[in-house]
Amino acid sequence: MKRIKILITLLVALLFIINCEDSTSPEKATDPAEGLALIGEKTVQNTEVRVYSDKGLEVGYNKIYIKVTDSITDKLVEEANVSISTLMDMGQMKHASPYENPAGSTAEEGLFPCAATFIMSGMWELHVNVHNLDNNDVVEFQFDVEIAAAGNTKKVTGTDSMTYFITLVQPAAAKVGLNDFELTVNYQKNMMSFPAVEDVIVKIEPSMPSMGHGSPNNVDPAHQQHGHYMGKVNFTMTGDWRIDLNFFRGDSLMHTSYDINVQ
Ligand SMILES: [Cu+2]
């Protein structure tokens, strides 16, 4: 009996110690970029920038996370005006691509979220501009990044003769059943500007060409914000599916399709 009492006392003491250690441990115990892929890191003046993505960069929609650190104090900077831009130098000509900047000047869970839609594979420049509101540094970073080939972005000419870029964002890994379906739509205003298209009607039609059937309960992608369209796609069995997408602005504007293997 005495032994059990001692044991309980020890256990309570141990729990108390663990609790104490927890409450006094440094607040930045976990790296906000944990689990992300590091694309590049550079320091200019007293500001260090680290660029991350979910995995490597490829043709299509890439979420990009910018981590800003004061290189003198080694403290995370959570107040900054961060913006990115993209550039591909093809010799005779240069062009940019669609990209998205953080909504505000406060970091979200320690990082500044951006996105870049690379429209072709090869070497690109990723430019990051930071106005560090902690130390007032205004710095510009250039990262040379290699973009892997992938089939997520389609270049389509509309019936209005404009060039559009349609990018499949979701599903990243298609499964049997109802999947979230997300597209981005941009148009090429000029070589450096690819604004979001927010006013088109999208009709989705999945089918299994090898078996000659479609599926019920699909939801046409509707515009949310910044050229993102969200809907649902229903894959009723595994195998090779085709998703036909028709775009309308009044009259028919354009068509594209994606071939998706459902595991
Ligand atoms: Cu190019």
PDB file of C-alpha atoms and ligand atoms in Angstrom:
ATOM      1  CA  MET A   1       0.000   0.000   0.000  1.00  0.00           C
ATOM      2  CA  LYS A   2       2.802   2.376   0.961  1.00  0.00           C
ATOM      3  CA  ARG A   3       4.594   1.575  -2.252  1.00  0.00           C
ATOM      4  CA  ILE A   4       1.542   2.509  -4.330  1.00  0.00           C
ATOM      5  CA  LYS A   5       1.265   5.831  -2.443  1.00  0.00           C
ATOM      6  CA  ILE A   6       4.905   6.629  -3.199  1.00  0.00           C
ATOM      7  CA  LEU A   7       4.373   5.671  -6.813  1.00  0.00           C
ATOM      8  CA  ILE A   8       1.328   7.931  -7.114  1.00  0.00           C
ATOM      9  CA  THR A   9       3.224  10.800  -5.463  1.00  0.00           C
ATOM     10  CA  LEU A  10       6.092  10.323  -7.906  1.00  0.00           C
ATOM     11  CA  LEU A  11       3.688  10.212 -10.852  1.00  0.00           C
ATOM     12  CA  VAL A  12       1.951  13.421  -9.771  1.00  0.00           C
ATOM     13  CA  ALA A  13       5.341  15.094  -9.322  1.00  0.00           C
ATOM     14  CA  LEU A  14       6.408  13.913 -12.765  1.00  0.00           C
ATOM     15  CA  LEU A  15       3.216  15.247 -14.383  1.00  0.00           C
ATOM     16  CA  PHE A  16       3.776  18.556 -12.600  1.00  0.00           C
ATOM     17  CA  ILE A  17       7.343  18.780 -13.940  1.00  0.00           C
ATOM     18  CA  ILE A  18       6.202  17.964 -17.503  1.00  0.00           C
ATOM     19  CA  ASN A  19       3.465  20.626 -17.274  1.00  0.00           C
ATOM     20  CA  CYS A  20       5.952  23.168 -15.943  1.00  0.00           C
ATOM     21  CA  GLU A  21       8.415  22.455 -18.738  1.00  0.00           C
ATOM     22  CA  ASP A  22       5.637  22.806 -21.286  1.00  0.00           C
ATOM     23  CA  SER A  23       4.597  26.230 -20.075  1.00  0.00           C
ATOM     24  CA  THR A  24       8.161  27.563 -19.984  1.00  0.00           C
ATOM     25  CA  SER A  25       9.318  26.108 -23.338  1.00  0.00           C
ATOM     26  CA  PRO A  26      10.003  28.660 -26.112  1.00  0.00           C
ATOM     27  CA  GLU A  27       6.900  29.672 -28.053  1.00  0.00           C
ATOM     28  CA  LYS A  28       8.512  29.011 -31.447  1.00  0.00           C
ATOM     29  CA  ALA A  29       9.192  25.349 -30.717  1.00  0.00           C
ATOM     30  CA  THR A  30       7.830  24.233 -34.096  1.00  0.00           C
ATOM     31  CA  ASP A  31       8.944  25.624 -37.441  1.00  0.00           C
ATOM     32  CA  PRO A  32       5.919  27.055 -39.321  1.00  0.00           C
ATOM     33  CA  ALA A  33       7.457  25.650 -42.512  1.00  0.00           C
ATOM     34  CA  GLU A  34       7.677  22.108 -41.173  1.00  0.00           C
ATOM     35  CA  GLY A  35       6.697  19.541 -43.791  1.00  0.00           C
ATOM     36  CA  LEU A  36       7.059  21.985 -46.723  1.00  0.00           C
ATOM     37  CA  ALA A  37       9.646  21.766 -49.512  1.00  0.00           C
ATOM     38  CA  LEU A  38      12.357  24.444 -49.425  1.00  0.00           C
ATOM     39  CA  ILE A  39      12.689  26.114 -52.841  1.00  0.00           C
ATOM     40  CA  GLY A  40      15.385  28.645 -51.938  1.00  0.00           C
ATOM     41  CA  GLU A  41      16.788  30.924 -49.252  1.00  0.00           C
ATOM     42  CA  LYS A  42      18.601  34.251 -49.417  1.00  0.00           C
ATOM     43  CA  THR A  43      19.553  37.124 -47.149  1.00  0.00           C
ATOM     44  CA  VAL A  44      19.622  40.754 -48.281  1.00  0.00           C
ATOM     45  CA  GLN A  45      20.462  43.499 -45.776  1.00  0.00           C
ATOM     46  CA  ASN A  46      19.055  42.214 -42.463  1.00  0.00           C
ATOM     47  CA  THR A  47      16.180  40.218 -43.902  1.00  0.00           C
ATOM     48  CA  GLU A  48      16.285  36.533 -44.674  1.00  0.00           C
ATOM     49  CA  VAL A  49      13.700  35.036 -47.008  1.00  0.00           C
ATOM     50  CA  ARG A  50      12.932  31.352 -47.374  1.00  0.00           C
ATOM     51  CA  VAL A  51      10.623  30.181 -50.144  1.00  0.00           C
ATOM     52  CA  TYR A  52       8.623  26.987 -49.706  1.00  0.00           C
ATOM     53  CA  SER A  53       6.062  25.002 -51.670  1.00  0.00           C
ATOM     54  CA  ASP A  54       3.970  21.931 -50.841  1.00  0.00           C
ATOM     55  CA  LYS A  55       6.239  19.750 -52.991  1.00  0.00           C
ATOM     56  CA  GLY A  56       8.537  20.708 -55.875  1.00  0.00           C
ATOM     57  CA  LEU A  57       7.406  23.326 -58.429  1.00  0.00           C
ATOM     58  CA  GLU A  58       5.673  22.138 -61.603  1.00  0.00           C
ATOM     59  CA  VAL A  59       3.565  23.449 -64.464  1.00  0.00           C
ATOM     60  CA  GLY A  60       0.226  24.417 -62.927  1.00  0.00           C
ATOM     61  CA  TYR A  61      -0.951  26.029 -59.711  1.00  0.00           C
ATOM     62  CA  ASN A  62       1.694  26.054 -56.975  1.00  0.00           C
ATOM     63  CA  LYS A  63       1.042  27.331 -53.480  1.00  0.00           C
ATOM     64  CA  ILE A  64       4.117  29.224 -52.307  1.00  0.00           C
ATOM     65  CA  TYR A  65       4.890  30.159 -48.710  1.00  0.00           C
ATOM     66  CA  ILE A  66       7.351  32.911 -47.817  1.00  0.00           C
ATOM     67  CA  LYS A  67       9.086  32.834 -44.457  1.00  0.00           C
ATOM     68  CA  VAL A  68      10.693  36.117 -43.433  1.00  0.00           C
ATOM     69  CA  THR A  69      13.269  36.240 -40.651  1.00  0.00           C
ATOM     70  CA  ASP A  70      15.289  39.096 -39.152  1.00  0.00           C
ATOM     71  CA  SER A  71      18.831  37.838 -39.776  1.00  0.00           C
ATOM     72  CA  ILE A  72      20.250  39.831 -36.829  1.00  0.00           C
ATOM     73  CA  THR A  73      17.846  38.668 -34.127  1.00  0.00           C
ATOM     74  CA  ASP A  74      16.870  35.418 -35.871  1.00  0.00           C
ATOM     75  CA  LYS A  75      13.238  36.260 -35.057  1.00  0.00           C
ATOM     76  CA  LEU A  76      10.331  35.431 -37.339  1.00  0.00           C
ATOM     77  CA  VAL A  77       8.937  38.542 -39.073  1.00  0.00           C
ATOM     78  CA  GLU A  78       5.144  38.426 -39.107  1.00  0.00           C
ATOM     79  CA  GLU A  79       4.455  41.972 -40.312  1.00  0.00           C
ATOM     80  CA  ALA A  80       5.654  42.640 -43.871  1.00  0.00           C
ATOM     81  CA  ASN A  81       4.411  43.619 -47.293  1.00  0.00           C
ATOM     82  CA  VAL A  82       5.310  40.612 -49.404  1.00  0.00           C
ATOM     83  CA  SER A  83       4.750  40.259 -53.143  1.00  0.00           C
ATOM     84  CA  ILE A  84       5.985  37.872 -55.791  1.00  0.00           C
ATOM     85  CA  SER A  85       6.261  37.853 -59.575  1.00  0.00           C
ATOM     86  CA  THR A  86       7.420  35.341 -62.171  1.00  0.00           C
ATOM     87  CA  LEU A  87       9.517  35.700 -65.308  1.00  0.00           C
ATOM     88  CA  MET A  88      10.677  33.359 -68.027  1.00  0.00           C
ATOM     89  CA  ASP A  89      13.490  34.580 -70.266  1.00  0.00           C
ATOM     90  CA  MET A  90      13.201  32.693 -73.549  1.00  0.00           C
ATOM     91  CA  GLY A  91      15.916  34.641 -75.392  1.00  0.00           C
ATOM     92  CA  GLN A  92      13.922  36.457 -78.075  1.00  0.00           C
ATOM     93  CA  MET A  93      11.151  37.183 -75.622  1.00  0.00           C
ATOM     94  CA  LYS A  94      10.269  37.264 -71.952  1.00  0.00           C
ATOM     95  CA  HIS A  95       6.975  36.486 -70.326  1.00  0.00           C
ATOM     96  CA  ALA A  96       5.430  36.200 -66.892  1.00  0.00           C
ATOM     97  CA  SER A  97       2.601  33.961 -65.643  1.00  0.00           C
ATOM     98  CA  PRO A  98      -0.407  34.230 -63.333  1.00  0.00           C
ATOM     99  CA  TYR A  99       0.449  34.665 -59.653  1.00  0.00           C
ATOM    100  CA  GLU A 100      -1.304  35.579 -56.391  1.00  0.00           C
ATOM    101  CA  ASN A 101       0.000  37.718 -53.527  1.00  0.00           C
ATOM    102  CA  PRO A 102      -0.796  37.589 -49.797  1.00  0.00           C
ATOM    103  CA  ALA A 103      -4.146  39.175 -48.895  1.00  0.00           C
ATOM    104  CA  GLY A 104      -2.605  41.308 -46.131  1.00  0.00           C
ATOM    105  CA  SER A 105       0.633  42.308 -44.415  1.00  0.00           C
ATOM    106  CA  THR A 106       0.284  39.884 -41.479  1.00  0.00           C
ATOM    107  CA  ALA A 107       1.724  36.382 -41.761  1.00  0.00           C
ATOM    108  CA  GLU A 108      -0.683  33.445 -41.552  1.00  0.00           C
ATOM    109  CA  GLU A 109       0.675  30.883 -39.093  1.00  0.00           C
ATOM    110  CA  GLY A 110       4.116  32.426 -39.504  1.00  0.00           C
ATOM    111  CA  LEU A 111       4.201  32.397 -43.311  1.00  0.00           C
ATOM    112  CA  PHE A 112       3.103  34.681 -46.145  1.00  0.00           C
ATOM    113  CA  PRO A 113       0.961  32.604 -48.547  1.00  0.00           C
ATOM    114  CA  CYS A 114       1.293  33.259 -52.294  1.00  0.00           C
ATOM    115  CA  ALA A 115       0.680  31.211 -55.429  1.00  0.00           C
ATOM    116  CA  ALA A 116       2.243  30.976 -58.877  1.00  0.00           C
ATOM    117  CA  THR A 117       0.778  29.290 -61.945  1.00  0.00           C
ATOM    118  CA  PHE A 118       3.695  28.275 -64.146  1.00  0.00           C
ATOM    119  CA  ILE A 119       2.468  27.947 -67.731  1.00  0.00           C
ATOM    120  CA  MET A 120       5.431  26.035 -69.163  1.00  0.00           C
ATOM    121  CA  SER A 121       8.298  23.882 -67.948  1.00  0.00           C
ATOM    122  CA  GLY A 122      11.923  25.020 -67.766  1.00  0.00           C
ATOM    123  CA  MET A 123      13.906  27.687 -65.923  1.00  0.00           C
ATOM    124  CA  TRP A 124      11.971  30.575 -64.408  1.00  0.00           C
ATOM    125  CA  GLU A 125      12.812  33.532 -62.203  1.00  0.00           C
ATOM    126  CA  LEU A 126      10.742  33.867 -59.055  1.00  0.00           C
ATOM    127  CA  HIS A 127      10.987  37.404 -57.701  1.00  0.00           C
ATOM    128  CA  VAL A 128      10.112  38.115 -54.076  1.00  0.00           C
ATOM    129  CA  ASN A 129       9.744  41.668 -52.786  1.00  0.00           C
ATOM    130  CA  VAL A 130       9.633  42.261 -49.048  1.00  0.00           C
ATOM    131  CA  HIS A 131       9.046  45.404 -47.069  1.00  0.00           C
ATOM    132  CA  ASN A 132       9.980  44.160 -43.601  1.00  0.00           C
ATOM    133  CA  LEU A 133       7.804  46.237 -41.249  1.00  0.00           C
ATOM    134  CA  ASP A 134       9.882  45.164 -38.214  1.00  0.00           C
ATOM    135  CA  ASN A 135      13.211  46.656 -39.340  1.00  0.00           C
ATOM    136  CA  ASN A 136      11.941  48.679 -42.359  1.00  0.00           C
ATOM    137  CA  ASP A 137      14.183  46.849 -44.865  1.00  0.00           C
ATOM    138  CA  VAL A 138      12.871  47.047 -48.437  1.00  0.00           C
ATOM    139  CA  VAL A 139      14.508  44.156 -50.224  1.00  0.00           C
ATOM    140  CA  GLU A 140      14.194  42.274 -53.487  1.00  0.00           C
ATOM    141  CA  PHE A 141      15.124  38.639 -54.002  1.00  0.00           C
ATOM    142  CA  GLN A 142      15.478  36.624 -57.169  1.00  0.00           C
ATOM    143  CA  PHE A 143      15.342  32.842 -57.151  1.00  0.00           C
ATOM    144  CA  ASP A 144      16.098  30.757 -60.229  1.00  0.00           C
ATOM    145  CA  VAL A 145      13.709  27.833 -60.171  1.00  0.00           C
ATOM    146  CA  GLU A 146      13.282  24.843 -62.435  1.00  0.00           C
ATOM    147  CA  ILE A 147       9.675  24.019 -63.253  1.00  0.00           C
ATOM    148  CA  ALA A 148       8.888  20.378 -63.979  1.00  0.00           C
ATOM    149  CA  ALA A 149       6.568  19.414 -66.833  1.00  0.00           C
ATOM    150  CA  ALA A 150       2.968  18.558 -65.896  1.00  0.00           C
ATOM    151  CA  GLY A 151      -0.426  18.619 -67.607  1.00  0.00           C
ATOM    152  CA  ASN A 152      -2.307  20.867 -65.189  1.00  0.00           C
ATOM    153  CA  THR A 153      -2.362  24.053 -67.274  1.00  0.00           C
ATOM    154  CA  LYS A 154      -4.050  24.269 -70.699  1.00  0.00           C
ATOM    155  CA  LYS A 155      -3.490  27.139 -73.104  1.00  0.00           C
ATOM    156  CA  VAL A 156      -6.722  27.750 -75.016  1.00  0.00           C
ATOM    157  CA  THR A 157      -7.754  30.324 -77.592  1.00  0.00           C
ATOM    158  CA  GLY A 158     -11.280  31.630 -77.021  1.00  0.00           C
ATOM    159  CA  THR A 159     -13.868  32.471 -79.671  1.00  0.00           C
ATOM    160  CA  ASP A 160     -12.939  36.098 -78.827  1.00  0.00           C
ATOM    161  CA  SER A 161      -9.373  35.341 -80.093  1.00  0.00           C
ATOM    162  CA  MET A 162      -7.938  35.904 -76.600  1.00  0.00           C
ATOM    163  CA  THR A 163      -5.463  33.460 -75.047  1.00  0.00           C
ATOM    164  CA  TYR A 164      -6.655  31.795 -71.838  1.00  0.00           C
ATOM    165  CA  PHE A 165      -4.861  29.616 -69.296  1.00  0.00           C
ATOM    166  CA  ILE A 166      -7.046  27.044 -67.545  1.00  0.00           C
ATOM    167  CA  THR A 167      -5.443  25.256 -64.600  1.00  0.00           C
ATOM    168  CA  LEU A 168      -6.688  22.200 -62.748  1.00  0.00           C
ATOM    169  CA  VAL A 169      -6.060  22.672 -59.012  1.00  0.00           C
ATOM    170  CA  GLN A 170      -8.194  19.865 -57.530  1.00  0.00           C
ATOM    171  CA  PRO A 171      -8.507  16.907 -57.378  1.00  0.00           C
ATOM    172  CA  ALA A 172      -4.761  16.404 -56.897  1.00  0.00           C
ATOM    173  CA  ALA A 173      -5.364  12.694 -56.245  1.00  0.00           C
ATOM    174  CA  ALA A 174      -8.717  11.633 -57.695  1.00  0.00           C
ATOM    175  CA  LYS A 175     -10.675   8.975 -55.801  1.00  0.00           C
ATOM    176  CA  VAL A 176     -13.860   7.028 -56.471  1.00  0.00           C
ATOM    177  CA  GLY A 177     -16.867   9.073 -55.390  1.00  0.00           C
ATOM    178  CA  LEU A 178     -17.498  12.790 -55.160  1.00  0.00           C
ATOM    179  CA  ASN A 179     -14.283  14.877 -55.420  1.00  0.00           C
ATOM    180  CA  ASP A 180     -13.790  18.594 -54.899  1.00  0.00           C
ATOM    181  CA  PHE A 181     -13.119  20.154 -58.269  1.00  0.00           C
ATOM    182  CA  GLU A 182     -11.210  23.428 -58.558  1.00  0.00           C
ATOM    183  CA  LEU A 183      -9.985  25.378 -61.566  1.00  0.00           C
ATOM    184  CA  THR A 184      -8.293  28.699 -62.067  1.00  0.00           C
ATOM    185  CA  VAL A 185      -8.895  30.737 -65.227  1.00  0.00           C
ATOM    186  CA  ASN A 186      -6.636  33.552 -66.412  1.00  0.00           C
ATOM    187  CA  TYR A 187      -6.238  35.389 -69.691  1.00  0.00           C
ATOM    188  CA  GLN A 188      -3.158  36.827 -71.307  1.00  0.00           C
ATOM    189  CA  LYS A 189      -3.546  40.607 -71.332  1.00  0.00           C
ATOM    190  CA  ASN A 190       0.058  40.973 -72.521  1.00  0.00           C
ATOM    191  CA  MET A 191       3.331  39.090 -72.006  1.00  0.00           C
ATOM    192  CA  MET A 192       3.643  40.346 -68.427  1.00  0.00           C
ATOM    193  CA  SER A 193       0.027  40.395 -67.247  1.00  0.00           C
ATOM    194  CA  PHE A 194      -2.318  37.427 -66.779  1.00  0.00           C
ATOM    195  CA  PRO A 195      -5.390  38.672 -64.901  1.00  0.00           C
ATOM    196  CA  ALA A 196      -7.935  36.324 -63.321  1.00  0.00           C
ATOM    197  CA  VAL A 197     -11.106  35.682 -65.318  1.00  0.00           C
ATOM    198  CA  GLU A 198     -14.050  35.973 -62.935  1.00  0.00           C
ATOM    199  CA  ASP A 199     -17.105  36.100 -65.188  1.00  0.00           C
ATOM    200  CA  VAL A 200     -17.350  32.869 -67.159  1.00  0.00           C
ATOM    201  CA  ILE A 201     -19.899  30.068 -66.775  1.00  0.00           C
ATOM    202  CA  VAL A 202     -18.296  26.623 -66.587  1.00  0.00           C
ATOM    203  CA  LYS A 203     -20.024  23.319 -67.412  1.00  0.00           C
ATOM    204  CA  ILE A 204     -18.379  20.082 -66.298  1.00  0.00           C
ATOM    205  CA  GLU A 205     -18.969  16.731 -67.991  1.00  0.00           C
ATOM    206  CA  PRO A 206     -16.993  13.694 -66.870  1.00  0.00           C
ATOM    207  CA  SER A 207     -17.077  10.509 -68.923  1.00  0.00           C
ATOM    208  CA  MET A 208     -15.336   7.158 -69.308  1.00  0.00           C
ATOM    209  CA  PRO A 209     -14.561   7.074 -73.043  1.00  0.00           C
ATOM    210  CA  SER A 210     -13.601   3.366 -72.975  1.00  0.00           C
ATOM    211  CA  MET A 211     -17.000   2.402 -71.538  1.00  0.00           C
ATOM    212  CA  GLY A 212     -19.227   5.101 -72.996  1.00  0.00           C
ATOM    213  CA  HIS A 213     -20.799   6.392 -69.795  1.00  0.00           C
ATOM    214  CA  GLY A 214     -20.772   9.488 -67.669  1.00  0.00           C
ATOM    215  CA  SER A 215     -21.734  10.058 -64.029  1.00  0.00           C
ATOM    216  CA  PRO A 216     -24.539  11.775 -62.090  1.00  0.00           C
ATOM    217  CA  ASN A 217     -24.420  14.434 -59.352  1.00  0.00           C
ATOM    218  CA  ASN A 218     -21.587  16.573 -60.728  1.00  0.00           C
ATOM    219  CA  VAL A 219     -21.587  20.236 -59.704  1.00  0.00           C
ATOM    220  CA  ASP A 220     -20.573  22.858 -62.260  1.00  0.00           C
ATOM    221  CA  PRO A 221     -17.604  24.934 -61.019  1.00  0.00           C
ATOM    222  CA  ALA A 222     -18.785  28.378 -59.884  1.00  0.00           C
ATOM    223  CA  HIS A 223     -16.582  31.424 -59.410  1.00  0.00           C
ATOM    224  CA  GLN A 224     -15.391  32.004 -55.840  1.00  0.00           C
ATOM    225  CA  GLN A 225     -12.691  34.686 -55.982  1.00  0.00           C
ATOM    226  CA  HIS A 226      -9.530  35.668 -57.915  1.00  0.00           C
ATOM    227  CA  GLY A 227     -10.394  33.404 -60.861  1.00  0.00           C
ATOM    228  CA  HIS A 228     -10.907  30.253 -58.761  1.00  0.00           C
ATOM    229  CA  TYR A 229     -13.912  28.113 -59.719  1.00  0.00           C
ATOM    230  CA  MET A 230     -15.167  25.417 -57.326  1.00  0.00           C
ATOM    231  CA  GLY A 231     -17.454  22.467 -58.066  1.00  0.00           C
ATOM    232  CA  LYS A 232     -17.688  18.684 -57.662  1.00  0.00           C
ATOM    233  CA  VAL A 233     -16.780  15.807 -59.920  1.00  0.00           C
ATOM    234  CA  ASN A 234     -18.198  12.326 -59.403  1.00  0.00           C
ATOM    235  CA  PHE A 235     -16.116   9.315 -60.468  1.00  0.00           C
ATOM    236  CA  THR A 236     -18.314   6.231 -60.098  1.00  0.00           C
ATOM    237  CA  MET A 237     -15.505   3.700 -60.669  1.00  0.00           C
ATOM    238  CA  THR A 238     -11.735   3.376 -61.005  1.00  0.00           C
ATOM    239  CA  GLY A 239     -10.031   3.742 -64.388  1.00  0.00           C
ATOM    240  CA  ASP A 240      -9.410   6.395 -67.036  1.00  0.00           C
ATOM    241  CA  TRP A 241     -11.835   9.322 -67.051  1.00  0.00           C
ATOM    242  CA  ARG A 242     -12.078  12.397 -69.222  1.00  0.00           C
ATOM    243  CA  ILE A 243     -13.423  15.677 -67.898  1.00  0.00           C
ATOM    244  CA  ASP A 244     -14.805  17.929 -70.608  1.00  0.00           C
ATOM    245  CA  LEU A 245     -15.100  21.583 -69.646  1.00  0.00           C
ATOM    246  CA  ASN A 246     -17.103  24.104 -71.634  1.00  0.00           C
ATOM    247  CA  PHE A 247     -16.764  27.806 -70.895  1.00  0.00           C
ATOM    248  CA  PHE A 248     -19.379  30.415 -71.745  1.00  0.00           C
ATOM    249  CA  ARG A 249     -19.489  34.171 -71.684  1.00  0.00           C
ATOM    250  CA  GLY A 250     -22.913  34.565 -73.232  1.00  0.00           C
ATOM    251  CA  ASP A 251     -22.058  32.433 -76.257  1.00  0.00           C
ATOM    252  CA  SER A 252     -19.641  29.552 -76.136  1.00  0.00           C
ATOM    253  CA  LEU A 253     -16.138  30.842 -75.315  1.00  0.00           C
ATOM    254  CA  MET A 254     -13.877  27.793 -75.242  1.00  0.00           C
ATOM    255  CA  HIS A 255     -13.472  24.124 -74.443  1.00  0.00           C
ATOM    256  CA  THR A 256     -10.770  22.011 -72.868  1.00  0.00           C
ATOM    257  CA  SER A 257     -10.497  18.573 -71.268  1.00  0.00           C
ATOM    258  CA  TYR A 258      -8.429  16.716 -68.699  1.00  0.00           C
ATOM    259  CA  ASP A 259      -7.624  13.032 -68.663  1.00  0.00           C
ATOM    260  CA  ILE A 260      -7.618  11.702 -65.117  1.00  0.00           C
ATOM    261  CA  ASN A 261      -6.821   8.250 -63.828  1.00  0.00           C
ATOM    262  CA  VAL A 262      -8.918   7.308 -60.821  1.00  0.00           C
ATOM    263  CA  GLN A 263      -7.265   4.792 -58.490  1.00  0.00           C
TER     264      GLN A 263
HETATM  265 CU    CU B   1       8.175  30.353 -71.748  1.00  0.00          CU
END
